Coordinates of C-alpha atoms in Angstrom, one line a residue:
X1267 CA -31.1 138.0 12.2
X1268 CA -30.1 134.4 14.4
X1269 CA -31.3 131.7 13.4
X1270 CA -33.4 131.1 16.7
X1271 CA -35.2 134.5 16.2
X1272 CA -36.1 133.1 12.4
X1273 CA -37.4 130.1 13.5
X1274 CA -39.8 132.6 16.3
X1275 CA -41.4 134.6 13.5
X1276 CA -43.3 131.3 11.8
X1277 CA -44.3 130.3 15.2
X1278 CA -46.0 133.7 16.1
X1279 CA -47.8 133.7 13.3
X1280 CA -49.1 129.7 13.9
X1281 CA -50.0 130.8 17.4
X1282 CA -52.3 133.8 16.4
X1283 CA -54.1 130.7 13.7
X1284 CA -53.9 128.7 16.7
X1285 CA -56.2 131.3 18.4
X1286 CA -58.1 132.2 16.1
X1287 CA -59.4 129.0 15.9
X1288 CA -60.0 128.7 19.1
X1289 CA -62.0 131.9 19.0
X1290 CA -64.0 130.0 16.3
X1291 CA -64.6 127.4 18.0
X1292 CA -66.0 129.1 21.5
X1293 CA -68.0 130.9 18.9
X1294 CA -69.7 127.9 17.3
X1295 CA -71.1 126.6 20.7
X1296 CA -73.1 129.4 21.7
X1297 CA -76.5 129.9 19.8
X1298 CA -76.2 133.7 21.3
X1299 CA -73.6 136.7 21.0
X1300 CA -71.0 136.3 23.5
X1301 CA -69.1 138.6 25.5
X1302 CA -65.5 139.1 25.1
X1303 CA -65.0 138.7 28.7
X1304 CA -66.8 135.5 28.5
X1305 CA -64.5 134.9 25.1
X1306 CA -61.3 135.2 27.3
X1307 CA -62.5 132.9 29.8
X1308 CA -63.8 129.7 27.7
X1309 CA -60.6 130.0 25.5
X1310 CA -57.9 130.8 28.1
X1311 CA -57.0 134.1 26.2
X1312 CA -56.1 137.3 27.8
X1313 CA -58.6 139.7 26.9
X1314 CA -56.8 142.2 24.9
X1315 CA -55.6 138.9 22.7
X1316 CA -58.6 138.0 22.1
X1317 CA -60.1 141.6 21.6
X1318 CA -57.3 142.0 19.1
X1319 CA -57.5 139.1 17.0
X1320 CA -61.2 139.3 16.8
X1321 CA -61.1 142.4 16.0
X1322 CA -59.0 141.2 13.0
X1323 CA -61.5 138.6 12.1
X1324 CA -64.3 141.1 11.8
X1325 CA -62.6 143.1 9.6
X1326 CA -63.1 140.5 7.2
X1327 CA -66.3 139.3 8.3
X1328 CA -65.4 136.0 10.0
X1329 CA -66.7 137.0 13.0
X1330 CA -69.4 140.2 13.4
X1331 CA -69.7 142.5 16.6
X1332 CA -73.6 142.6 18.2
X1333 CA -74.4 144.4 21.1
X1334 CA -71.3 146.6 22.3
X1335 CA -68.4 144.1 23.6
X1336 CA -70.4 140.7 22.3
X1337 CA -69.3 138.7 19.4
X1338 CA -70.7 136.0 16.9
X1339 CA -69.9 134.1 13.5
X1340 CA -69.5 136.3 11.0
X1341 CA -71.2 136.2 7.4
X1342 CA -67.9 135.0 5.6
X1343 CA -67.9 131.7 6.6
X1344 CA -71.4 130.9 6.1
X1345 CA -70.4 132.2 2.3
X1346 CA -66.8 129.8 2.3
X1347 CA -69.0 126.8 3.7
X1348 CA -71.4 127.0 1.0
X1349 CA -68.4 126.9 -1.9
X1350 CA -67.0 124.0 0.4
X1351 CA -70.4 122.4 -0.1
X1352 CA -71.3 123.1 -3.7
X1353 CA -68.0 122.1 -4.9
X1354 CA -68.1 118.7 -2.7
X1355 CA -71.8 118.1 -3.8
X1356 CA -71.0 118.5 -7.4
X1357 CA -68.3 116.7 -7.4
X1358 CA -69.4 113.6 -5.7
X1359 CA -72.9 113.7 -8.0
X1360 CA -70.7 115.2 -11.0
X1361 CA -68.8 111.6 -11.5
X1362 CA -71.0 109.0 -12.1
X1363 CA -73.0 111.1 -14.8
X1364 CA -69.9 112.4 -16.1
X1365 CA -69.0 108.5 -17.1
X1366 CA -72.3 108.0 -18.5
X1367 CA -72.0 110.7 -20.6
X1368 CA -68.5 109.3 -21.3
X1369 CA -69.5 106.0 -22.2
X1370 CA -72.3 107.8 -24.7
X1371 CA -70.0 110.0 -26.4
X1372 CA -66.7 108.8 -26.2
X1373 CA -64.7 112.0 -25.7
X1374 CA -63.4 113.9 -22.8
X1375 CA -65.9 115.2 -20.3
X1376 CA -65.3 118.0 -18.1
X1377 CA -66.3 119.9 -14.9
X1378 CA -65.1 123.3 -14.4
X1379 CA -65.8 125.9 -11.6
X1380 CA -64.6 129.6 -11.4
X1381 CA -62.1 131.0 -9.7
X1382 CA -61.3 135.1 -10.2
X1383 CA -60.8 135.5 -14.2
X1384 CA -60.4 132.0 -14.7
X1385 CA -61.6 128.8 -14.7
X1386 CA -60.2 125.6 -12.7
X1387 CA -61.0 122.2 -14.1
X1388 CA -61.7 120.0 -11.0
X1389 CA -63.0 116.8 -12.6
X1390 CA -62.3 114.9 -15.8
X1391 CA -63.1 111.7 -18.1
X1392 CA -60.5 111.4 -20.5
X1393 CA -61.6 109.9 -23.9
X1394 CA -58.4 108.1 -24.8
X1395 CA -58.1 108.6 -27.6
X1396 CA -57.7 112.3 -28.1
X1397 CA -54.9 114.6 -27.6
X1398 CA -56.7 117.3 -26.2
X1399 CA -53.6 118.0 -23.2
X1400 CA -53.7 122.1 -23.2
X1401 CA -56.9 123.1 -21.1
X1402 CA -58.8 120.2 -20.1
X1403 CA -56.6 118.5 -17.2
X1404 CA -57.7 118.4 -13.6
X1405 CA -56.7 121.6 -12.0
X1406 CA -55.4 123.1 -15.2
X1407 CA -56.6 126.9 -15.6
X1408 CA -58.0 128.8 -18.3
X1409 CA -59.2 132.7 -19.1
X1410 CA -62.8 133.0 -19.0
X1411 CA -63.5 134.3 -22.6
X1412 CA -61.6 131.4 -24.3
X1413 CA -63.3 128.3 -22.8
X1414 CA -67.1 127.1 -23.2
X1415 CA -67.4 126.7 -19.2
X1416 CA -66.3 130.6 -18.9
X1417 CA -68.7 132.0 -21.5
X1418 CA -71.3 130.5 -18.9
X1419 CA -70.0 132.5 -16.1
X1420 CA -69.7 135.9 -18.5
X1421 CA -73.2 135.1 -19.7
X1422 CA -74.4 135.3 -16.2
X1423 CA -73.2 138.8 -15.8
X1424 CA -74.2 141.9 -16.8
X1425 CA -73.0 144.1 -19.4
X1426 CA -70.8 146.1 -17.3
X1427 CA -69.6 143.0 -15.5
X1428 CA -68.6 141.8 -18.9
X1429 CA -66.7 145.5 -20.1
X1430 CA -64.8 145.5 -16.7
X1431 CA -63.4 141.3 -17.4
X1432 CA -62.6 142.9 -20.5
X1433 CA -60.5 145.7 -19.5
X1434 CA -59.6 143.8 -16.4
X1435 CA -57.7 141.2 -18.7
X1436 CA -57.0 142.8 -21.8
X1437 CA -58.9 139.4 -23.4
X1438 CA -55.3 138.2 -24.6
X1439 CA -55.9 135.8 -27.8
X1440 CA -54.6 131.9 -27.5
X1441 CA -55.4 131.0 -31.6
X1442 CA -56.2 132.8 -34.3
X1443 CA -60.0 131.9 -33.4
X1444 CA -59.8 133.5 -29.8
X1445 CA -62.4 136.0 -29.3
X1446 CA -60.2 139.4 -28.0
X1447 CA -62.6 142.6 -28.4
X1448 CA -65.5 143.4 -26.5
X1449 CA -67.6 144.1 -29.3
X1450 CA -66.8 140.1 -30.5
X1451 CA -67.5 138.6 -27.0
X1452 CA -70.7 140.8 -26.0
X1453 CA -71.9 139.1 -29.4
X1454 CA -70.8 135.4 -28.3
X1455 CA -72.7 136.0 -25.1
X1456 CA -75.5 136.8 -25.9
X1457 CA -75.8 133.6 -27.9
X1458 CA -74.8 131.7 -25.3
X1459 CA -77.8 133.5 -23.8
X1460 CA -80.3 132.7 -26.1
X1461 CA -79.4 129.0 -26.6
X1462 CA -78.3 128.2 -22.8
X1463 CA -75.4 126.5 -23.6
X1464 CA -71.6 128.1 -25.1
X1465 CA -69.2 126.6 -27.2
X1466 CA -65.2 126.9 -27.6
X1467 CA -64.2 126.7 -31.4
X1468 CA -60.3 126.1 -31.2
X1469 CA -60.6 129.2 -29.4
X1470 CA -57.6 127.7 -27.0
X1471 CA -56.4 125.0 -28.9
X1472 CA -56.3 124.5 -32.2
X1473 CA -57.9 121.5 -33.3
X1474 CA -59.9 121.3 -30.3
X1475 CA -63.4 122.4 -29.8
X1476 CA -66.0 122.1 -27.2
X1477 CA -69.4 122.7 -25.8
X1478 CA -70.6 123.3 -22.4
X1479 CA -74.0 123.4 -20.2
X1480 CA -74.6 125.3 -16.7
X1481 CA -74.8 123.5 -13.6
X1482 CA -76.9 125.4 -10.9
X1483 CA -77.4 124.9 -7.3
X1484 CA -80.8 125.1 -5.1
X1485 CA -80.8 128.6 -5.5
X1486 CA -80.1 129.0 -9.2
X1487 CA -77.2 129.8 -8.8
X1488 CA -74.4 129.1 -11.6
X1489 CA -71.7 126.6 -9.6
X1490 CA -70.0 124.7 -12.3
X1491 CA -69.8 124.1 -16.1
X1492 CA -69.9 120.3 -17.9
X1493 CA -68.3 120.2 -21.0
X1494 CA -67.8 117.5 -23.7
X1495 CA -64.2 118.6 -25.8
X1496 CA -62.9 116.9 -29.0
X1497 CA -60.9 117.1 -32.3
X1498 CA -62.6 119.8 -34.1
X1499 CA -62.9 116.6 -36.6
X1500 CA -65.2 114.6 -34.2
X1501 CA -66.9 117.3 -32.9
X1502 CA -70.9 116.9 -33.3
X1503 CA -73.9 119.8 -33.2
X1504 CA -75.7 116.6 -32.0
X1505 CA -74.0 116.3 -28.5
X1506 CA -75.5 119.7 -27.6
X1507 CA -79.1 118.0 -26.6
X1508 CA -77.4 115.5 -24.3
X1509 CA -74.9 117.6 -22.6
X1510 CA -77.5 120.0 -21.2
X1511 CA -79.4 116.8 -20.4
X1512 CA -76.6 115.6 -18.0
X1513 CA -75.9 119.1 -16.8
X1514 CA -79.9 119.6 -15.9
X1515 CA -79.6 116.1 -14.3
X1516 CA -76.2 117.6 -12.0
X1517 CA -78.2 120.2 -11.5
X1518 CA -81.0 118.4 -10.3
X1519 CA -78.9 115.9 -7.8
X1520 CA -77.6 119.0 -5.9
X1521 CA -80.8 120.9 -5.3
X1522 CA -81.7 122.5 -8.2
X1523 CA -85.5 122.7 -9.1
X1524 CA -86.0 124.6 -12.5
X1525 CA -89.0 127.0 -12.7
X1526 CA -92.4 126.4 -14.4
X1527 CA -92.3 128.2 -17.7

């Protein structure tokens, strides 16, 4: 292969993105479905471009077909824009409560969000003092079943959501203390259930444990995870109280409304 036609194969593909977004775009102007010939004409496009690549982007929902030959947004980035704006929203309001919960505590505070099997640490306080390095550094990741944030997540599912992690990932062990049968972790969860928050007992780390409260949305939803972790010999039963307190009030700054009991 020369080295010109090389360099054509990256461009072809930027050119399709190129359209695409273009497509998007002419999209996101009109209230109404569109017609493809109408499509071809705002954007330039011929319309057997356009027909293909849309036809490409409603494959995976980006864009959805209406009446025969008319086009609109699709569902799937309705469903990206709302991670876009939970993650943002959390993070901006996640900060200043995380110091203050920092500055209370003294130990290393931490936000964490799921992605797939695992979970992704996208904020953190660090206490400076501790040598907690393993888990709890900002985009660091994590299996679900070892961390306190994760249990959250398992908790929320159901019984056979739980089985199928499991046999998904095999629940490989990090420490001695790492929870790796089913029967073990359909027990943890449903403690995690009962008192709303979950807790990591040098289940990654030796020496390090940690305990973490849920962080909802405006429609309940389970977003994010704050955790306060620590040398198992600092670590205090008493912290529980005022880490779901500061995860209610995250909650609360992004929507959330809890219900009457």
């Amino acid at each position: 292969m020369s080295p010109k036609s090389v360099e054509a194969e990256p461009r072809g593909g930027i050119q399709v993105i190129e359209r695409m977004m273009k497509l998007l775009d002419t999209l996101s102007y009109h209230h109404d479905p569109i017609s493809l010939k109408q499509l071809a004409l705002e954007t330039g496009l011929h319309p057997s471009t356009a027909h293909r690549i849309l036809a490409a982007m409603a494959s995976a929902d980006f864009v959805e077909r209406a009446e025969p030959g008319t086009y609109r947004l699709g569902i799937r980035l309705l469903e990206l824009g709302n991670i876009v704006k939970s993650r943002i929203n959390i993070r901006d309001s996640a900060m200043p409560l995380m110091q203050q919960l920092h500055q209370r505590l003294g130990e290393s505070i931490n936000l964490g969000v799921r992605q797939g099997d695992e979970i992704v640490y996208v904020e953190r306080t660090s206490s400076g003092r501790s040598s907690v390095r393993v888990v709890h550094l900002v985009g660091a990741r994590a299996p679900l079943h070892v961390t306190a944030v994760g249990k959250l997540y398992l908790a929320e599912g159901n019984a056979e959501s739980v089985r199928d992690y499991a046999r998904r990932t095999g629940l490989p062990g990090r420490t001695p203390g790492s929870i790796t049968n089913i029967v073990a972790l359909e027990k943890e969860l449903a403690r995690v259930r009962r008192h709303g928050v979950a807790f990591d007992n040098e289940e990654i780390e030796l020496g390090l444990r940690c305990v973490a409260a849920p962080v909802r949305d405006d429609a309940g939803h389970l977003v994010a995870g704050l955790s306060v972790s620590a040398p198992a010999d600092r670590y205090s039963d008493d912290w529980i109280p005022i880490v779901r307190e500061t995860a209610d009030a995250l909650s609360n700054a992004i929507g959330y409304v809890a219900p009457d009991k």
